[in-house]
Amino acid sequence: MKIIEFGAETPDLVEQAFAVLTAAHRADTPENPAPVERFFATLFTHAFPGRENHWFACVEDGALLGHLRVTFFTDENRELAMLRFGAVHPDHRGRGVGTALLDHAERFSAEYGRTTALTSAPVYWEHGPARDEAFARLLEARGYAKALTTVNRRSPVDPLGPEREAEQYAKALATAGEAYEVRRWVGAVPDDLLDTMCRMETMIISEIPLGEIEMEAEQMTPEKLRGREAVYAAEGRLIAHAVAIERATGEIVAWTEVGIDDGDYRDAHQAITIVDPGHRGHRLGLLLKLANLRQIRERFPHIEYIWTDNADVNAPMIAINELLNYTTVDANAEYQLKLEAE
């Protein structure tokens, strides 16, 4: 076995990597959404602005046994290395493939001046399906410290039924009052909202629960935001947005988004929901989630489920998700390791 770096210039290895990812999904997390090949392939040809990706594979006699992605931030958080473990093929586990990939990724990150490694591992959550926690145990044995747990949940796209949804929407709208306007769209952020959306994007890291993860806010700019949208377009991902705009200022003060495959994939993925601290207590989070669910059903009738994950300590968002009949599936533990400089 040996570790090699690979990428878009080796399409056979990219194809093998997706096959390994799919095999691991079937063996480990069949209850969760299946990987989308187009999304995966685009990771090798496009990167979000401010990101730099490196892919490593463990190979033997031309066969890819497992793979891992290292992401470096190139603006803020230049001390961090994100190690996103792809998978080890179920037929080749127990041979040290994961250990070899981690060894290489940690050395590589340290050589490039990164002093902290962040990664994650699937873990069992109460009443959920069984999960193999071998990778989590491997990380802990290597000195990684658990920094945060995120809980994975699923909801039907029509969780409340027409009457109850209308009732909840009316209550949330009444609580919000006349101070806010709700706007919805799919795709790129409208030009008139670009600057205020950048403000909301910059706010994310300072407002979401991060546990013990050490990360500074990333400054979003119009150029970066448009660059991210270009990546979404390349991979065939559509983003359904709903925002609350303060009428007095024209500023976005609350926002939610859901990612949807531009195809017949039935699962959609809830991404960020955030409310500006100065505008909390008006039920804007629930209002926007309900507005976006309506938009998704209208625009994408094939969607059946919305998936989300939240920090286990994020009580306000968990309460909203429980109201929307999200059911718990499993969880991921985020781990952090201090790297020794090379």
Short mmCIF file of C-alpha atoms in Angstrom, two decimals:
data_model
loop_
_atom_site.label_atom_id
_atom_site.label_comp_id
_atom_site.label_asym_id
_atom_site.label_seq_id
_atom_site.Cartn_x
_atom_site.Cartn_y
_atom_site.Cartn_z
CA MET A 1 0.00 0.00 0.00
CA LYS A 2 1.10 3.58 -0.63
CA ILE A 3 -0.37 7.06 -0.24
CA ILE A 4 -0.56 9.25 -3.34
CA GLU A 5 -2.07 12.63 -4.11
CA PHE A 6 -4.67 12.56 -6.88
CA GLY A 7 -7.14 14.88 -8.57
CA ALA A 8 -9.07 15.76 -11.69
CA GLU A 9 -6.09 14.75 -13.83
CA THR A 10 -6.62 11.11 -12.76
CA PRO A 11 -10.32 10.52 -13.56
CA ASP A 12 -9.99 6.77 -13.01
CA LEU A 13 -9.03 7.38 -9.37
CA VAL A 14 -11.84 9.92 -8.94
CA GLU A 15 -14.26 7.28 -10.24
CA GLN A 16 -12.80 4.69 -7.88
CA ALA A 17 -13.02 7.14 -4.97
CA PHE A 18 -16.73 7.64 -5.58
CA ALA A 19 -17.24 3.88 -5.79
CA VAL A 20 -15.50 3.49 -2.41
CA LEU A 21 -17.64 6.28 -0.94
CA THR A 22 -20.80 4.59 -2.23
CA ALA A 23 -19.76 1.17 -0.89
CA ALA A 24 -19.02 2.68 2.52
CA HIS A 25 -22.39 4.46 2.53
CA ARG A 26 -24.21 1.20 1.84
CA ALA A 27 -22.29 -0.58 4.59
CA ASP A 28 -22.23 2.15 7.25
CA THR A 29 -25.03 4.69 6.86
CA PRO A 30 -27.68 3.31 4.46
CA GLU A 31 -30.40 5.32 6.23
CA ASN A 32 -28.75 8.59 5.18
CA PRO A 33 -28.90 10.23 1.72
CA ALA A 34 -26.76 8.50 -0.87
CA PRO A 35 -23.74 10.38 -2.29
CA VAL A 36 -24.37 12.31 -5.51
CA GLU A 37 -21.69 11.61 -8.11
CA ARG A 38 -21.92 15.02 -9.79
CA PHE A 39 -21.45 16.81 -6.48
CA PHE A 40 -18.47 14.59 -5.65
CA ALA A 41 -16.75 14.98 -9.02
CA THR A 42 -17.02 18.78 -8.86
CA LEU A 43 -14.98 18.78 -5.63
CA PHE A 44 -11.97 17.92 -7.80
CA THR A 45 -12.48 20.72 -10.32
CA HIS A 46 -13.85 23.58 -8.22
CA ALA A 47 -13.22 25.04 -4.78
CA PHE A 48 -14.97 27.76 -2.83
CA PRO A 49 -13.04 31.05 -2.81
CA GLY A 50 -10.66 31.05 0.13
CA ARG A 51 -10.27 27.24 0.04
CA GLU A 52 -7.55 24.95 -1.28
CA ASN A 53 -8.19 21.20 -1.55
CA HIS A 54 -5.74 18.31 -1.64
CA TRP A 55 -6.87 14.71 -2.16
CA PHE A 56 -4.96 11.65 -0.96
CA ALA A 57 -5.61 8.00 -1.75
CA CYS A 58 -4.31 4.77 -0.32
CA VAL A 59 -3.71 2.51 -3.32
CA GLU A 60 -2.51 -1.03 -3.87
CA ASP A 61 -1.85 -2.59 -7.29
CA GLY A 62 -3.82 0.20 -8.96
CA ALA A 63 -6.86 -0.16 -6.71
CA LEU A 64 -7.99 2.71 -4.47
CA LEU A 65 -8.66 1.38 -0.98
CA GLY A 66 -9.55 4.64 0.80
CA HIS A 67 -9.29 8.40 0.43
CA LEU A 68 -9.17 11.64 2.39
CA ARG A 69 -9.45 15.35 1.54
CA VAL A 70 -7.38 18.07 3.18
CA THR A 71 -8.79 21.60 2.92
CA PHE A 72 -6.73 24.67 3.77
CA PHE A 73 -8.25 28.10 4.33
CA THR A 74 -6.26 30.70 2.38
CA ASP A 75 -7.63 33.90 3.97
CA GLU A 76 -8.77 33.67 7.60
CA ASN A 77 -8.06 30.53 9.65
CA ARG A 78 -4.74 29.89 7.96
CA GLU A 79 -3.67 27.76 10.92
CA LEU A 80 -6.44 25.20 10.29
CA ALA A 81 -6.48 22.02 8.24
CA MET A 82 -9.85 20.38 7.62
CA LEU A 83 -9.35 16.63 7.22
CA ARG A 84 -12.48 15.22 5.61
CA PHE A 85 -12.17 11.46 5.66
CA GLY A 86 -13.83 10.10 2.56
CA ALA A 87 -14.01 6.36 3.24
CA VAL A 88 -12.16 3.07 3.42
CA HIS A 89 -13.70 0.33 1.31
CA PRO A 90 -15.44 -2.20 3.58
CA ASP A 91 -13.42 -5.03 2.01
CA HIS A 92 -10.12 -3.44 3.06
CA ARG A 93 -10.76 -2.36 6.62
CA GLY A 94 -8.56 -3.52 9.46
CA ARG A 95 -5.41 -3.18 7.34
CA GLY A 96 -4.30 0.26 8.56
CA VAL A 97 -5.65 2.23 5.58
CA GLY A 98 -7.27 4.90 7.74
CA THR A 99 -4.21 5.20 9.95
CA ALA A 100 -1.93 5.61 6.93
CA LEU A 101 -4.14 8.32 5.45
CA LEU A 102 -4.29 10.23 8.74
CA ASP A 103 -0.52 9.96 9.21
CA HIS A 104 0.05 11.43 5.78
CA ALA A 105 -2.58 14.16 6.09
CA GLU A 106 -1.30 15.33 9.46
CA ARG A 107 2.31 15.46 8.24
CA PHE A 108 1.25 17.26 5.06
CA SER A 109 -0.74 19.83 7.03
CA ALA A 110 2.09 20.48 9.48
CA GLU A 111 4.56 20.92 6.61
CA TYR A 112 2.31 23.68 5.27
CA GLY A 113 2.27 25.48 8.60
CA ARG A 114 -1.09 24.31 9.85
CA THR A 115 -1.17 23.93 13.62
CA THR A 116 -4.69 22.57 14.15
CA ALA A 117 -6.45 19.68 12.41
CA LEU A 118 -10.25 19.37 12.41
CA THR A 119 -12.10 16.24 11.34
CA SER A 120 -15.29 14.33 12.11
CA ALA A 121 -16.54 10.81 12.67
CA PRO A 122 -20.01 9.24 12.66
CA VAL A 123 -21.30 8.24 16.09
CA TYR A 124 -24.39 6.52 17.45
CA TRP A 125 -27.20 8.72 18.79
CA GLU A 126 -29.91 7.60 21.16
CA HIS A 127 -32.70 5.60 19.46
CA GLY A 128 -30.93 5.82 16.10
CA PRO A 129 -29.51 3.03 13.95
CA ALA A 130 -26.29 1.30 14.98
CA ARG A 131 -23.14 3.12 13.94
CA ASP A 132 -19.61 1.78 13.80
CA GLU A 133 -17.58 4.16 15.96
CA ALA A 134 -14.20 2.64 15.07
CA PHE A 135 -13.00 5.82 13.37
CA ALA A 136 -13.98 7.94 16.37
CA ARG A 137 -12.01 5.58 18.63
CA LEU A 138 -9.03 5.80 16.25
CA LEU A 139 -9.09 9.59 16.43
CA GLU A 140 -9.25 9.56 20.23
CA ALA A 141 -6.35 7.11 20.39
CA ARG A 142 -4.31 9.53 18.27
CA GLY A 143 -4.95 12.41 20.68
CA TYR A 144 -7.88 14.11 18.98
CA ALA A 145 -10.27 15.79 21.42
CA LYS A 146 -14.00 15.87 20.81
CA ALA A 147 -14.92 19.53 20.24
CA LEU A 148 -18.57 19.39 19.16
CA THR A 149 -21.37 16.93 18.43
CA THR A 150 -23.85 17.60 15.64
CA VAL A 151 -27.09 15.63 15.47
CA ASN A 152 -28.45 14.52 12.09
CA ARG A 153 -32.22 14.77 11.57
CA ARG A 154 -34.77 14.20 8.81
CA SER A 155 -38.22 15.65 8.14
CA PRO A 156 -40.81 15.21 5.39
CA VAL A 157 -41.04 18.23 3.11
CA ASP A 158 -44.65 18.65 4.30
CA PRO A 159 -44.21 17.93 8.01
CA LEU A 160 -47.31 19.59 9.47
CA GLY A 161 -50.05 19.21 6.89
CA PRO A 162 -51.86 22.18 5.29
CA GLU A 163 -54.02 23.27 8.22
CA ARG A 164 -51.40 23.11 10.97
CA GLU A 165 -48.75 24.68 8.74
CA ALA A 166 -51.07 27.58 7.89
CA GLU A 167 -51.77 28.04 11.60
CA GLN A 168 -48.08 28.06 12.55
CA TYR A 169 -47.20 30.39 9.67
CA ALA A 170 -49.93 32.84 10.66
CA LYS A 171 -48.75 32.84 14.29
CA ALA A 172 -45.11 33.41 13.28
CA LEU A 173 -46.12 36.17 10.85
CA ALA A 174 -48.18 37.89 13.54
CA THR A 175 -45.27 37.73 15.99
CA ALA A 176 -42.91 39.19 13.39
CA GLY A 177 -45.33 42.06 12.78
CA GLU A 178 -45.10 44.66 10.06
CA ALA A 179 -41.42 45.43 10.61
CA TYR A 180 -40.21 42.67 8.26
CA GLU A 181 -40.69 41.63 4.65
CA VAL A 182 -40.24 37.97 3.64
CA ARG A 183 -38.52 37.32 0.31
CA ARG A 184 -37.83 33.98 -1.33
CA TRP A 185 -35.81 32.90 -4.36
CA VAL A 186 -33.90 29.96 -5.83
CA GLY A 187 -30.35 30.39 -7.10
CA ALA A 188 -28.08 33.41 -7.03
CA VAL A 189 -28.57 36.18 -4.49
CA PRO A 190 -30.33 39.16 -6.13
CA ASP A 191 -28.00 42.08 -6.79
CA ASP A 192 -29.92 44.40 -4.47
CA LEU A 193 -29.34 42.01 -1.55
CA LEU A 194 -25.71 41.11 -2.24
CA ASP A 195 -24.04 43.39 0.31
CA THR A 196 -26.48 42.65 3.12
CA MET A 197 -26.20 38.90 2.44
CA CYS A 198 -22.42 39.19 2.79
CA ARG A 199 -23.01 40.72 6.22
CA MET A 200 -25.12 37.72 7.22
CA GLU A 201 -22.56 35.26 5.85
CA THR A 202 -19.80 36.94 7.86
CA MET A 203 -21.93 36.66 11.00
CA ILE A 204 -22.30 32.86 10.85
CA ILE A 205 -19.18 31.68 12.68
CA SER A 206 -19.63 34.13 15.55
CA GLU A 207 -23.29 33.16 16.07
CA ILE A 208 -23.56 29.38 15.67
CA PRO A 209 -22.52 27.01 18.50
CA LEU A 210 -18.98 25.74 17.82
CA GLY A 211 -18.25 23.96 21.09
CA GLU A 212 -14.49 23.85 21.53
CA ILE A 213 -13.69 24.35 17.85
CA GLU A 214 -11.24 27.21 17.39
CA MET A 215 -12.23 29.17 14.30
CA GLU A 216 -12.42 32.85 13.41
CA ALA A 217 -15.13 34.49 11.33
CA GLU A 218 -14.60 34.46 7.58
CA GLN A 219 -15.12 37.83 5.94
CA MET A 220 -17.52 37.32 3.07
CA THR A 221 -17.26 39.67 0.08
CA PRO A 222 -19.45 39.98 -3.02
CA GLU A 223 -16.66 38.41 -5.08
CA LYS A 224 -16.41 35.41 -2.74
CA LEU A 225 -20.17 34.96 -2.64
CA ARG A 226 -20.46 35.01 -6.42
CA GLY A 227 -17.55 32.58 -6.59
CA ARG A 228 -19.35 30.18 -4.27
CA GLU A 229 -22.46 30.42 -6.42
CA ALA A 230 -20.35 29.52 -9.47
CA VAL A 231 -19.31 26.31 -7.70
CA TYR A 232 -22.95 25.48 -6.98
CA ALA A 233 -23.81 26.04 -10.64
CA ALA A 234 -20.97 23.76 -11.74
CA GLU A 235 -22.08 20.91 -9.52
CA GLY A 236 -25.78 21.28 -10.29
CA ARG A 237 -26.81 22.39 -6.81
CA LEU A 238 -29.75 24.78 -6.45
CA ILE A 239 -30.13 26.85 -3.28
CA ALA A 240 -33.61 27.80 -2.07
CA HIS A 241 -33.45 30.93 0.10
CA ALA A 242 -35.90 32.69 2.37
CA VAL A 243 -34.95 35.93 4.14
CA ALA A 244 -36.54 38.49 6.43
CA ILE A 245 -35.72 42.06 5.48
CA GLU A 246 -36.12 44.86 8.00
CA ARG A 247 -38.31 47.37 6.22
CA ALA A 248 -36.77 50.37 8.00
CA THR A 249 -33.21 49.62 6.86
CA GLY A 250 -33.48 47.24 3.90
CA GLU A 251 -31.08 44.87 5.69
CA ILE A 252 -31.48 41.10 5.79
CA VAL A 253 -31.83 40.20 9.47
CA ALA A 254 -32.76 36.52 9.18
CA TRP A 255 -32.04 33.88 6.56
CA THR A 256 -32.45 30.19 5.84
CA GLU A 257 -31.32 28.12 2.86
CA VAL A 258 -31.82 24.58 1.57
CA GLY A 259 -29.61 22.85 -1.02
CA ILE A 260 -31.35 20.86 -3.75
CA ASP A 261 -29.97 18.66 -6.52
CA ASP A 262 -30.86 19.90 -10.00
CA GLY A 263 -32.23 16.49 -10.88
CA ASP A 264 -34.52 13.83 -9.47
CA TYR A 265 -32.70 13.33 -6.15
CA ARG A 266 -35.46 13.22 -3.53
CA ASP A 267 -33.44 14.45 -0.53
CA ALA A 268 -32.71 18.13 0.13
CA HIS A 269 -30.30 19.50 2.71
CA GLN A 270 -31.09 22.29 5.13
CA ALA A 271 -28.06 24.51 5.51
CA ILE A 272 -27.78 27.63 7.63
CA THR A 273 -30.66 29.22 9.49
CA ILE A 274 -29.57 32.38 11.28
CA VAL A 275 -31.24 35.38 12.89
CA ASP A 276 -29.37 38.58 13.66
CA PRO A 277 -29.05 38.81 17.49
CA GLY A 278 -30.81 42.17 17.48
CA HIS A 279 -33.91 40.66 15.87
CA ARG A 280 -34.41 37.47 17.83
CA GLY A 281 -37.63 36.74 19.70
CA HIS A 282 -39.89 37.47 16.69
CA ARG A 283 -40.18 33.86 15.44
CA LEU A 284 -38.31 34.79 12.26
CA GLY A 285 -36.48 31.45 12.13
CA LEU A 286 -39.71 29.44 12.08
CA LEU A 287 -41.38 31.90 9.72
CA LEU A 288 -38.59 31.56 7.16
CA LYS A 289 -38.32 27.78 7.43
CA LEU A 290 -42.04 27.46 6.73
CA ALA A 291 -41.83 29.95 3.85
CA ASN A 292 -38.95 28.01 2.32
CA LEU A 293 -40.75 24.68 2.66
CA ARG A 294 -43.63 26.17 0.68
CA GLN A 295 -41.22 27.35 -1.99
CA ILE A 296 -39.57 23.93 -2.23
CA ARG A 297 -42.88 22.11 -2.61
CA GLU A 298 -43.99 24.59 -5.28
CA ARG A 299 -40.74 24.51 -7.28
CA PHE A 300 -39.52 20.96 -6.62
CA PRO A 301 -42.46 18.59 -6.17
CA HIS A 302 -40.19 15.52 -6.32
CA ILE A 303 -38.46 16.41 -3.03
CA GLU A 304 -39.61 14.15 -0.20
CA TYR A 305 -37.26 14.83 2.71
CA ILE A 306 -35.25 17.65 4.23
CA TRP A 307 -32.11 16.68 6.17
CA THR A 308 -30.36 18.89 8.69
CA ASP A 309 -27.77 18.75 11.41
CA ASN A 310 -27.46 20.96 14.45
CA ALA A 311 -25.07 21.22 17.36
CA ASP A 312 -26.49 19.16 20.20
CA VAL A 313 -26.40 22.31 22.38
CA ASN A 314 -28.32 24.51 19.91
CA ALA A 315 -31.59 24.43 21.88
CA PRO A 316 -33.47 27.18 19.93
CA MET A 317 -32.93 25.53 16.54
CA ILE A 318 -33.63 22.06 17.90
CA ALA A 319 -36.96 23.33 19.26
CA ILE A 320 -37.93 24.63 15.82
CA ASN A 321 -36.90 21.36 14.19
CA GLU A 322 -38.90 19.33 16.67
CA LEU A 323 -41.95 21.48 15.94
CA LEU A 324 -41.38 20.69 12.25
CA ASN A 325 -41.35 16.95 13.06
CA TYR A 326 -37.68 16.34 12.40
CA THR A 327 -36.69 12.91 13.70
CA THR A 328 -33.20 12.06 14.88
CA VAL A 329 -31.15 9.64 12.79
CA ASP A 330 -27.55 9.74 14.02
CA ALA A 331 -24.75 12.16 14.83
CA ASN A 332 -21.22 13.25 13.97
CA ALA A 333 -18.51 14.10 16.45
CA GLU A 334 -16.14 16.91 15.47
CA TYR A 335 -12.57 16.32 16.64
CA GLN A 336 -9.64 18.68 16.99
CA LEU A 337 -5.90 17.99 17.21
CA LYS A 338 -2.92 20.30 17.77
CA LEU A 339 -0.25 19.51 15.21
CA GLU A 340 3.46 19.64 15.84
CA ALA A 341 5.32 21.93 13.43
CA GLU A 342 7.56 20.19 10.91
#
